[in-house]
Coordinates of C-alpha atoms and ligand atoms in Angstrom, one line a residue:
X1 CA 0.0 0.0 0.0
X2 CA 1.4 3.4 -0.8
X3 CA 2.1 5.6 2.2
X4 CA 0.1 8.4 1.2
X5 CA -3.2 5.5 2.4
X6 CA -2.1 5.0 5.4
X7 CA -1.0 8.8 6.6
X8 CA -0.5 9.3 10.7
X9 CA -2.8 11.5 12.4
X10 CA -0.4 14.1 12.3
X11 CA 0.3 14.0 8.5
X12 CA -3.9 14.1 8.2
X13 CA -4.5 17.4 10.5
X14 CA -1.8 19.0 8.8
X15 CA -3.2 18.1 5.3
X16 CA -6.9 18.9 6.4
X17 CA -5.6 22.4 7.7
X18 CA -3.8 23.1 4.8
X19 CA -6.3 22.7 2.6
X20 CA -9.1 24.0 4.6
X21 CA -6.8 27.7 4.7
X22 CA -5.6 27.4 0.9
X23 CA -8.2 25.8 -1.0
X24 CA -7.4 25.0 -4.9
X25 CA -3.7 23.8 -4.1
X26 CA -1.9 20.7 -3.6
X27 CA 1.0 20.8 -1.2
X28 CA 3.8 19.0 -1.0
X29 CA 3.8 16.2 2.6
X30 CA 7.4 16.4 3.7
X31 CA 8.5 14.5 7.2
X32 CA 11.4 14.6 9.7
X33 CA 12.0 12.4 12.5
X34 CA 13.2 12.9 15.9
X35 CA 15.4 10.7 17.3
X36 CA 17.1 9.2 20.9
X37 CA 20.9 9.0 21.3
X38 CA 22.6 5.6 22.9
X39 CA 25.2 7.3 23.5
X40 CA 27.6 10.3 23.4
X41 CA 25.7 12.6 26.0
X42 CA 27.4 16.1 25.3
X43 CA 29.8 15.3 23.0
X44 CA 28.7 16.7 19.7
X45 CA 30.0 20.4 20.4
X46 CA 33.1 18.9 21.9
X47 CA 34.1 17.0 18.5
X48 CA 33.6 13.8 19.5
X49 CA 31.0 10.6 18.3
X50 CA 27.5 10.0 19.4
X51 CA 25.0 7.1 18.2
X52 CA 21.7 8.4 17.8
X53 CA 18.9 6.2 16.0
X54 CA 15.8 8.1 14.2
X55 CA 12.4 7.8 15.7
X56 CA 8.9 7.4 13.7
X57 CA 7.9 10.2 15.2
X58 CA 8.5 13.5 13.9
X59 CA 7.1 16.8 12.0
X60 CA 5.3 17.3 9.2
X61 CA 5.0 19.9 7.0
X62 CA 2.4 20.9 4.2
X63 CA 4.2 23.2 2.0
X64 CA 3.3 25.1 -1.4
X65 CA 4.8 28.5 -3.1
X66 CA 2.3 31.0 -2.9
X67 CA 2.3 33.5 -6.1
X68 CA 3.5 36.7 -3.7
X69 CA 6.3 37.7 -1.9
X70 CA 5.3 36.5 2.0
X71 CA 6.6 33.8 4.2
X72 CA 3.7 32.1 6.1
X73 CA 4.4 29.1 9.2
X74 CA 1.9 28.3 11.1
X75 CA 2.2 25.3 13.7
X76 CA -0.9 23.1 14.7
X77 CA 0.8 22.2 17.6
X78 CA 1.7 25.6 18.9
X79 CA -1.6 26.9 18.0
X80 CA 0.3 29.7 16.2
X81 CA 0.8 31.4 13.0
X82 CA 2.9 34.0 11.6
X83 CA 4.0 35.9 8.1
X84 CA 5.9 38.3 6.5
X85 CA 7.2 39.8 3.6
X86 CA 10.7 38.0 2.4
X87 CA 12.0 41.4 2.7
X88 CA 11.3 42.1 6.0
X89 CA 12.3 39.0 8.0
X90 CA 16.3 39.8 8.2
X91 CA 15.3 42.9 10.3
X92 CA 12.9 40.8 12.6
X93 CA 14.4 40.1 16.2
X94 CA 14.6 36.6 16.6
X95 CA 14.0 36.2 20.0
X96 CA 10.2 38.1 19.4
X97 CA 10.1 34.9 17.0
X98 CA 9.0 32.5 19.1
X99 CA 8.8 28.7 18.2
X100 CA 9.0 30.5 14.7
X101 CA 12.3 30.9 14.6
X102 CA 12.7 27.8 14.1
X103 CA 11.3 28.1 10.5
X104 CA 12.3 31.4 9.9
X105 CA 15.5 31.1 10.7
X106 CA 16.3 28.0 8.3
X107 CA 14.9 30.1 5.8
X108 CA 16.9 32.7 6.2
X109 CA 20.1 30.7 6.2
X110 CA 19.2 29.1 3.2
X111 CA 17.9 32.9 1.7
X112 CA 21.7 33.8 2.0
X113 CA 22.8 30.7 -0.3
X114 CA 20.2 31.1 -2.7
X115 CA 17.9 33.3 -4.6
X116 CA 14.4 32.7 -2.5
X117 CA 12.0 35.9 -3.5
X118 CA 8.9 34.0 -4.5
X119 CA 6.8 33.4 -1.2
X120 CA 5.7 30.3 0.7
X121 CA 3.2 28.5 2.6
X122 CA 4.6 25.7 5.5
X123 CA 2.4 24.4 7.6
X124 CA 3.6 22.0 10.7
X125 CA 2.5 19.4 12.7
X126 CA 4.2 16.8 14.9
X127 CA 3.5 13.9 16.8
X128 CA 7.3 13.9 18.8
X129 CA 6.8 15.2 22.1
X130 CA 7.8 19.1 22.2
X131 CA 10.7 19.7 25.0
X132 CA 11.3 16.2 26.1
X133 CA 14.9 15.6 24.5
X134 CA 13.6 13.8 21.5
X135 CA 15.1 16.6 19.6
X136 CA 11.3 18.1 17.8
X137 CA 13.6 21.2 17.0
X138 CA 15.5 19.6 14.7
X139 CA 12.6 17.4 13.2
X140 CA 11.0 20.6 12.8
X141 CA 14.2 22.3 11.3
X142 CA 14.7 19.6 9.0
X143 CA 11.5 19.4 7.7
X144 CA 11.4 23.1 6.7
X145 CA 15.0 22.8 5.5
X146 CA 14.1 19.7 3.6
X147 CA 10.5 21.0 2.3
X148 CA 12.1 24.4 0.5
X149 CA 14.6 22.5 -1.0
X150 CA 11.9 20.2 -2.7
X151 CA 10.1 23.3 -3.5
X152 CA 12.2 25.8 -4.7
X153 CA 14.2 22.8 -6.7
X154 CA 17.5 23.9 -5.3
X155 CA 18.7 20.6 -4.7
X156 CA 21.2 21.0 -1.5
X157 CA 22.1 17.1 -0.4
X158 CA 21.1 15.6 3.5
X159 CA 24.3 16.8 5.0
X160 CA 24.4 20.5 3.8
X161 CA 20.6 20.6 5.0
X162 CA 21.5 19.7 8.2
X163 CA 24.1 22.1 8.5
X164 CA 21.7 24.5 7.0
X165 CA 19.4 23.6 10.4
X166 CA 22.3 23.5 12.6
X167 CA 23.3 26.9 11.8
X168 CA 19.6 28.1 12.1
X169 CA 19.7 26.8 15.7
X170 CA 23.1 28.6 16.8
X171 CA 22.3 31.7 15.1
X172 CA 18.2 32.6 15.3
X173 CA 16.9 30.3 18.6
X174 CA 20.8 31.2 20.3
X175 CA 21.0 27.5 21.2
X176 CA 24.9 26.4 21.1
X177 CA 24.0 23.1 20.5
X178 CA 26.3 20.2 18.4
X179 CA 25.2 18.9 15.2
X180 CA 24.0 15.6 16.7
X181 CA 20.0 16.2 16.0
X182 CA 20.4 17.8 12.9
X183 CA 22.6 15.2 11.1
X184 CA 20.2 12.5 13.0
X185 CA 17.2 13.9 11.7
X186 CA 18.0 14.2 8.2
X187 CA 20.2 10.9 8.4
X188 CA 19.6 8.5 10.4
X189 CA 17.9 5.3 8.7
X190 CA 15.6 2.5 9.6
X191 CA 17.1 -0.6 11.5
X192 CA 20.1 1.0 13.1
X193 CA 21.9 4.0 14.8
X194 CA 23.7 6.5 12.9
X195 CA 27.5 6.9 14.7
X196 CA 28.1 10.4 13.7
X197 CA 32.0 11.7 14.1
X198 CA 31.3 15.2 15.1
X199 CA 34.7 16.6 14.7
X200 CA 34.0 16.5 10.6
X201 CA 30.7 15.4 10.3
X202 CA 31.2 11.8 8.8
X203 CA 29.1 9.2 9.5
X204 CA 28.6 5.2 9.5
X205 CA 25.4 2.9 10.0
X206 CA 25.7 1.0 13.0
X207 CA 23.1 -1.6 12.5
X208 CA 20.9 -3.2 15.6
X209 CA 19.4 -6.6 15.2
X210 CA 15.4 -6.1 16.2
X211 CA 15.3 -9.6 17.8
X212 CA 18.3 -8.7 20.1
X213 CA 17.2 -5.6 21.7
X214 CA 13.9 -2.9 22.0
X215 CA 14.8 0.2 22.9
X216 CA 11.7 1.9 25.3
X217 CA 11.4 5.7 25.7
X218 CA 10.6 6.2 28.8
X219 CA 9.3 9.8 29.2
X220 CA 9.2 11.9 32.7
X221 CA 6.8 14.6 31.5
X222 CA 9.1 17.0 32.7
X223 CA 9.0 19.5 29.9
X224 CA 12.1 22.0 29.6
X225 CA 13.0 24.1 26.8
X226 CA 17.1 23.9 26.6
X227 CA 17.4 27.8 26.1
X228 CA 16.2 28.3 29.7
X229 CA 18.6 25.5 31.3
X230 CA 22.4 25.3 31.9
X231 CA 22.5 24.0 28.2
X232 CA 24.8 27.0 26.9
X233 CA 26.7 27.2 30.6
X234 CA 28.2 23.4 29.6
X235 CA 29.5 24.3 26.5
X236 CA 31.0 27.8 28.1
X237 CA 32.5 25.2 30.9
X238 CA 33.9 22.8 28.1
X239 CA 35.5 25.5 26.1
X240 CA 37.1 26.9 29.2
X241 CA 38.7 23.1 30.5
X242 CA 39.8 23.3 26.2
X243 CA 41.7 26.7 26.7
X244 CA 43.4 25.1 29.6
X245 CA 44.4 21.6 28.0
X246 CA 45.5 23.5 24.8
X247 CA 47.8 25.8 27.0
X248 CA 48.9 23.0 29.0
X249 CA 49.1 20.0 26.9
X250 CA 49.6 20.7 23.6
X251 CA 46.9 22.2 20.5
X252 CA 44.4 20.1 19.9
X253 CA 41.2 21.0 18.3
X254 CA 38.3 19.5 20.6
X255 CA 38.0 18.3 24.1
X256 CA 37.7 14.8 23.0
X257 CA 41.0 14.9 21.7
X258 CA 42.4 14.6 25.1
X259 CA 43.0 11.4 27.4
X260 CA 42.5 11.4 31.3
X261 CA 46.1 11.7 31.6
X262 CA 46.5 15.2 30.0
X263 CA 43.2 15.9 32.1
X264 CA 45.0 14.8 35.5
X265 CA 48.5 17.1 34.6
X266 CA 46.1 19.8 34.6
X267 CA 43.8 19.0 37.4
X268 CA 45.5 21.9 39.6
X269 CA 45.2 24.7 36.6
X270 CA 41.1 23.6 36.7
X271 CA 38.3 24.8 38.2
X272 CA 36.3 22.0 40.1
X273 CA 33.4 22.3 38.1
X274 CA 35.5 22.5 34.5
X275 CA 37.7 19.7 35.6
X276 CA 34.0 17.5 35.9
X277 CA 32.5 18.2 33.0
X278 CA 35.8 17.5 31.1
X279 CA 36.1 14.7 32.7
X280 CA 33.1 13.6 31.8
X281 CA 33.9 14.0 28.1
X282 CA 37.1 12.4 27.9
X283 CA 35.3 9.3 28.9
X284 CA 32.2 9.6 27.7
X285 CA 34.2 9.4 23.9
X286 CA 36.0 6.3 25.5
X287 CA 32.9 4.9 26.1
X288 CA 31.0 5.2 22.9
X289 CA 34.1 3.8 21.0
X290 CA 34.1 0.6 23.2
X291 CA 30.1 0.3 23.3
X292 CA 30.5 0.5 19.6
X293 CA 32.4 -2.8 19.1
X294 CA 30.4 -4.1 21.4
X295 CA 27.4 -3.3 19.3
X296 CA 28.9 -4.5 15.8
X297 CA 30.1 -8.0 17.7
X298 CA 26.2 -8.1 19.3
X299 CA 27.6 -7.8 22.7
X300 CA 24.4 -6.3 24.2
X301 CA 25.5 -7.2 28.0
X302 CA 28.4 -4.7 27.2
X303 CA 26.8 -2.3 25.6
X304 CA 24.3 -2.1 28.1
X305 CA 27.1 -1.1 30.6
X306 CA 28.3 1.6 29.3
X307 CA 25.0 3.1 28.6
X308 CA 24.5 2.5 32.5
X309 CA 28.0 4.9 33.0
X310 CA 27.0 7.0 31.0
X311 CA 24.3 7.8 32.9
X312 CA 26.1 8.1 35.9
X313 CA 28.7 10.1 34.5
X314 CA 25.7 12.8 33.1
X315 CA 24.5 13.2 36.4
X316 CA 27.5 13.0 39.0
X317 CA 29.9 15.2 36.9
X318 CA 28.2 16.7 34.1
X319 CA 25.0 17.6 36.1
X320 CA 22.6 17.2 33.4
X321 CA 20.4 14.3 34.9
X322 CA 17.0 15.1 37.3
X323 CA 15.4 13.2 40.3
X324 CA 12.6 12.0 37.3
X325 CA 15.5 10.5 35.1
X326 CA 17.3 9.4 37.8
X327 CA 14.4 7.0 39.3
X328 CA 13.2 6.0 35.4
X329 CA 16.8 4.8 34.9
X330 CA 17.6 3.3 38.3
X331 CA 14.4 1.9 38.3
X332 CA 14.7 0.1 34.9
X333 CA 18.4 -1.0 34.9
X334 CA 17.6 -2.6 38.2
X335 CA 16.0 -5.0 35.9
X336 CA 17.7 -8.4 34.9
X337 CA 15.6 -7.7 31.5
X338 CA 17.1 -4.8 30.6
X339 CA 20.6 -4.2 29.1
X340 CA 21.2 -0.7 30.2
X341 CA 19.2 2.7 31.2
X342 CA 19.8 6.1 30.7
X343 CA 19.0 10.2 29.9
X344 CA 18.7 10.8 26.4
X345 CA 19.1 14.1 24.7
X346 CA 20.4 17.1 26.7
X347 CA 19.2 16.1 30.1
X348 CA 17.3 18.5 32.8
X349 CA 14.3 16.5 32.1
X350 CA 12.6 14.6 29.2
X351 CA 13.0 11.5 28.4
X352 CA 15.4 8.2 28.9
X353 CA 15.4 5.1 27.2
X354 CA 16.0 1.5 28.4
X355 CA 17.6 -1.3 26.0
X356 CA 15.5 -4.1 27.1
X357 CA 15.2 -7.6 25.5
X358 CA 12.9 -8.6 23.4
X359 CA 9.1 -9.0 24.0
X360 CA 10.0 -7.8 27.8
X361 CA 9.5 -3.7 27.6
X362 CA 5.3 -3.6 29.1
X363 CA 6.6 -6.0 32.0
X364 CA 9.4 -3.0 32.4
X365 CA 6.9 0.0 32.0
X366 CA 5.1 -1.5 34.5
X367 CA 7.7 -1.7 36.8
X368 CA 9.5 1.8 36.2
X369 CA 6.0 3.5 36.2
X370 CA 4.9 2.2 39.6
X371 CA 8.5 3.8 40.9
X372 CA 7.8 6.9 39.6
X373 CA 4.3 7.2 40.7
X374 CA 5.4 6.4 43.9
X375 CA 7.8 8.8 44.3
X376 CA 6.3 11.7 41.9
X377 CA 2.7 11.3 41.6
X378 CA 2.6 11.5 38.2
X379 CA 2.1 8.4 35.7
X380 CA 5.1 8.6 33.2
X381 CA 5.2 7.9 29.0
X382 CA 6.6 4.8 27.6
X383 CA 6.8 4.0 23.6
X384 CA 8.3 1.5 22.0
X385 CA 10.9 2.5 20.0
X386 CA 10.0 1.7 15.6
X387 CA 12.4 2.1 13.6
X388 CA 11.2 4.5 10.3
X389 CA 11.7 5.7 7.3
X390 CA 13.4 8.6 8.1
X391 CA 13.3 12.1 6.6
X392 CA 11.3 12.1 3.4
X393 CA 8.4 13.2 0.9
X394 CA 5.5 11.6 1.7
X395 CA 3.3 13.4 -1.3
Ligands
LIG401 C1 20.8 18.6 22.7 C2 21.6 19.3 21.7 C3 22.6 18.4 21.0 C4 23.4 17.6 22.0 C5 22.6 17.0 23.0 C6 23.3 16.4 24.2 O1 20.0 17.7 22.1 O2 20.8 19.9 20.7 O3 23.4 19.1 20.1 O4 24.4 18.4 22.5 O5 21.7 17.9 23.6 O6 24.1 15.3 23.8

């Protein structure tokens, strides 16, 4: 059956609105997925690898050119809608934006590659949780990015879209975030994790066997939005441990060029706090290079425990973990069912996944949500990871 028969709910609202406000055309039905990361928390702006895997949930956008000059996004989600004349969105402050500048501002980046003066029409709607580190800015990013490219025929590939979204991020929502989300979004594929070397972008499949391992989203409901947490403070407090190393130790480019020895020479020249988080990186990128061959030799015992340190690592020195992720993964990795447990995204909230075996994760919701409850009041998420078809045209 084509996919255009069996659209999510999502993909019909966002059809049905379209055509409700601009009767008489046919848009285009573009997708982007979120994603979780296995591993490699907070090592994307510090040049180092992560393994994120796409999720079937993501954003998507209706999109036509209209026959003037204006910009039009409006977000079902957000309940929100705003436009302008091509011409005036470089003056527009983008923090008056809103969750606009999302769109605008990956319009504007690409504006500045390419001639873009006729107007357009992009209207959104996801089904990836907003603000609970399944990364729906860059699903919504991409599928802008990825929609005006189809539409204006420009014909930018994957990887200079995601940079195109990437750069939107930094420069219009001030977000000094890697390039993990964006490359996942608009790279990642079905049936495996994408092990993204963020020093230069390249990238691999890692592929995971279904029958081996499910990996559960387990989500605390605690919704954050990374601009109002320490988000940009850790990547101020990595570049300042970098200054030091470099002085100290010899130019390198990144923090995760370093090893704990060049760390501990230094420990004296550090500031507590500096010393943790780059401690935290250094082994955080020794950890994701081991839980990689683990992976490819289907070692999922292994794997599992360095997802387990790396979850103790994001709380105790990189201070990124909350009591609500801290009970979810306690609670599940207690569990002779599951592999490993921990934070997924940026942390301060959202969600965590556990690897659990096959056929096991309701018996594990179960269990982790009766923790929670008890020690919250509040009944988490849980969703069973399916792998999809990634970032796409759907019609
Ligand atoms: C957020 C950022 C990413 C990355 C993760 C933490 O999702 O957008 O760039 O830094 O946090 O690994």
């Amino acid at each position: 059956m084509p996919e255009s028969q069996q659209l999510s709910k999502a993909a019909e609202q966002v059809l049905a609105a379209f055509q409700k406000a601009v009767p008489r055309v046919k848009p285009l039905l573009c997708f982007a997925p979120g994603r979780v990361n296995l591993l490699g928390a907070h090592l994307d702006y510090n040049g180092g690898d992560v393994l994120p895997v796409a999720v079937d949930q993501g954003v998507y956008v209706a999109a036509a050119m209209r026959s003037d000059a204006r910009v039009s996004v409006c977000s079902l989600n957000e309940q929100a809608r705003f436009d302008c004349d091509i011409d005036e969105l470089a003056s527009l402050a983008a923090n008056r934006l809103g969750w606009a500048a999302y769109p605008i501002g990956v319009f504007l980046v690409m504006s500045k590659k390419v001639e873009m003066h006729q107007g357009v029409d992009l209207w959104f709607a996801g089904d990836v949780p907003i603000g609970a580190g399944l990364s729906s800015s860059a699903a919504l990013e991409l599928a802008t990015a990825f929609a005006l490219n189809e539409l204006y025929q420009i014909g930018f590939d994957r990887v200079e879209l995601a940079r195109i979204a990437h750069q939107a991020e930094n420069e219009y929502v001030g977000l000094d975030c890697g390039i993990m989300d964006q490359f996942a979004s608009a790279l990642a594929a079905s049936g495996g994790a994408l092990l993204l070397h963020c020093r230069d972008g390249s990238f691999e499949q890692v592929p995971i066997a279904a029958d081996q391992v499910e990996i559960l989203v387990m989500n605390s409901l605690k919704q954050r939005s990374l601009g109002e947490t320490g988000f940009n403070d850790r990547v101020r407090e990595c570049a300042g441990a970098l200054r030091v190393l470099q002085e100290e130790c010899g130019h390198r480019a990144f923090l995760c060029d370093y090893q704990q020895q060049d760390l501990e020479s230094v420990a004296g020249k550090l500031d507590p706090v500096a010393h943790k988080r780059a401690r935290h990186v250094i082994l955080e990128m020794q950890r994701v290079q081991k839980g990689v061959q683990s992976l490819r030799s289907g070692d999922l015992s292994r794997f599992g425990e360095a997802v387990n340190a790396s979850h103790r690592s994001t709380a105790v020195d990189y201070e990124v973990s909350c009591p609500e992720l801290d009970v979810l993964t306690e609670s599940a990795s207690s569990l002779p069912t599951v592999f490993g447990s921990r934070l997924t995204g940026a942390g301060f909230g959202g969600c965590a996944i556990a690897l659990v075996k096959p056929g096991c994760s309701s018996e594990v919701s179960e269990v982790v949500a009766e923790s929670f409850r008890c020690r919250f009041g509040v009944e988490p998420a849980f969703y069973v990871l399916r792998s999809g078809l990634g970032m796409r045209r759907i019609s």
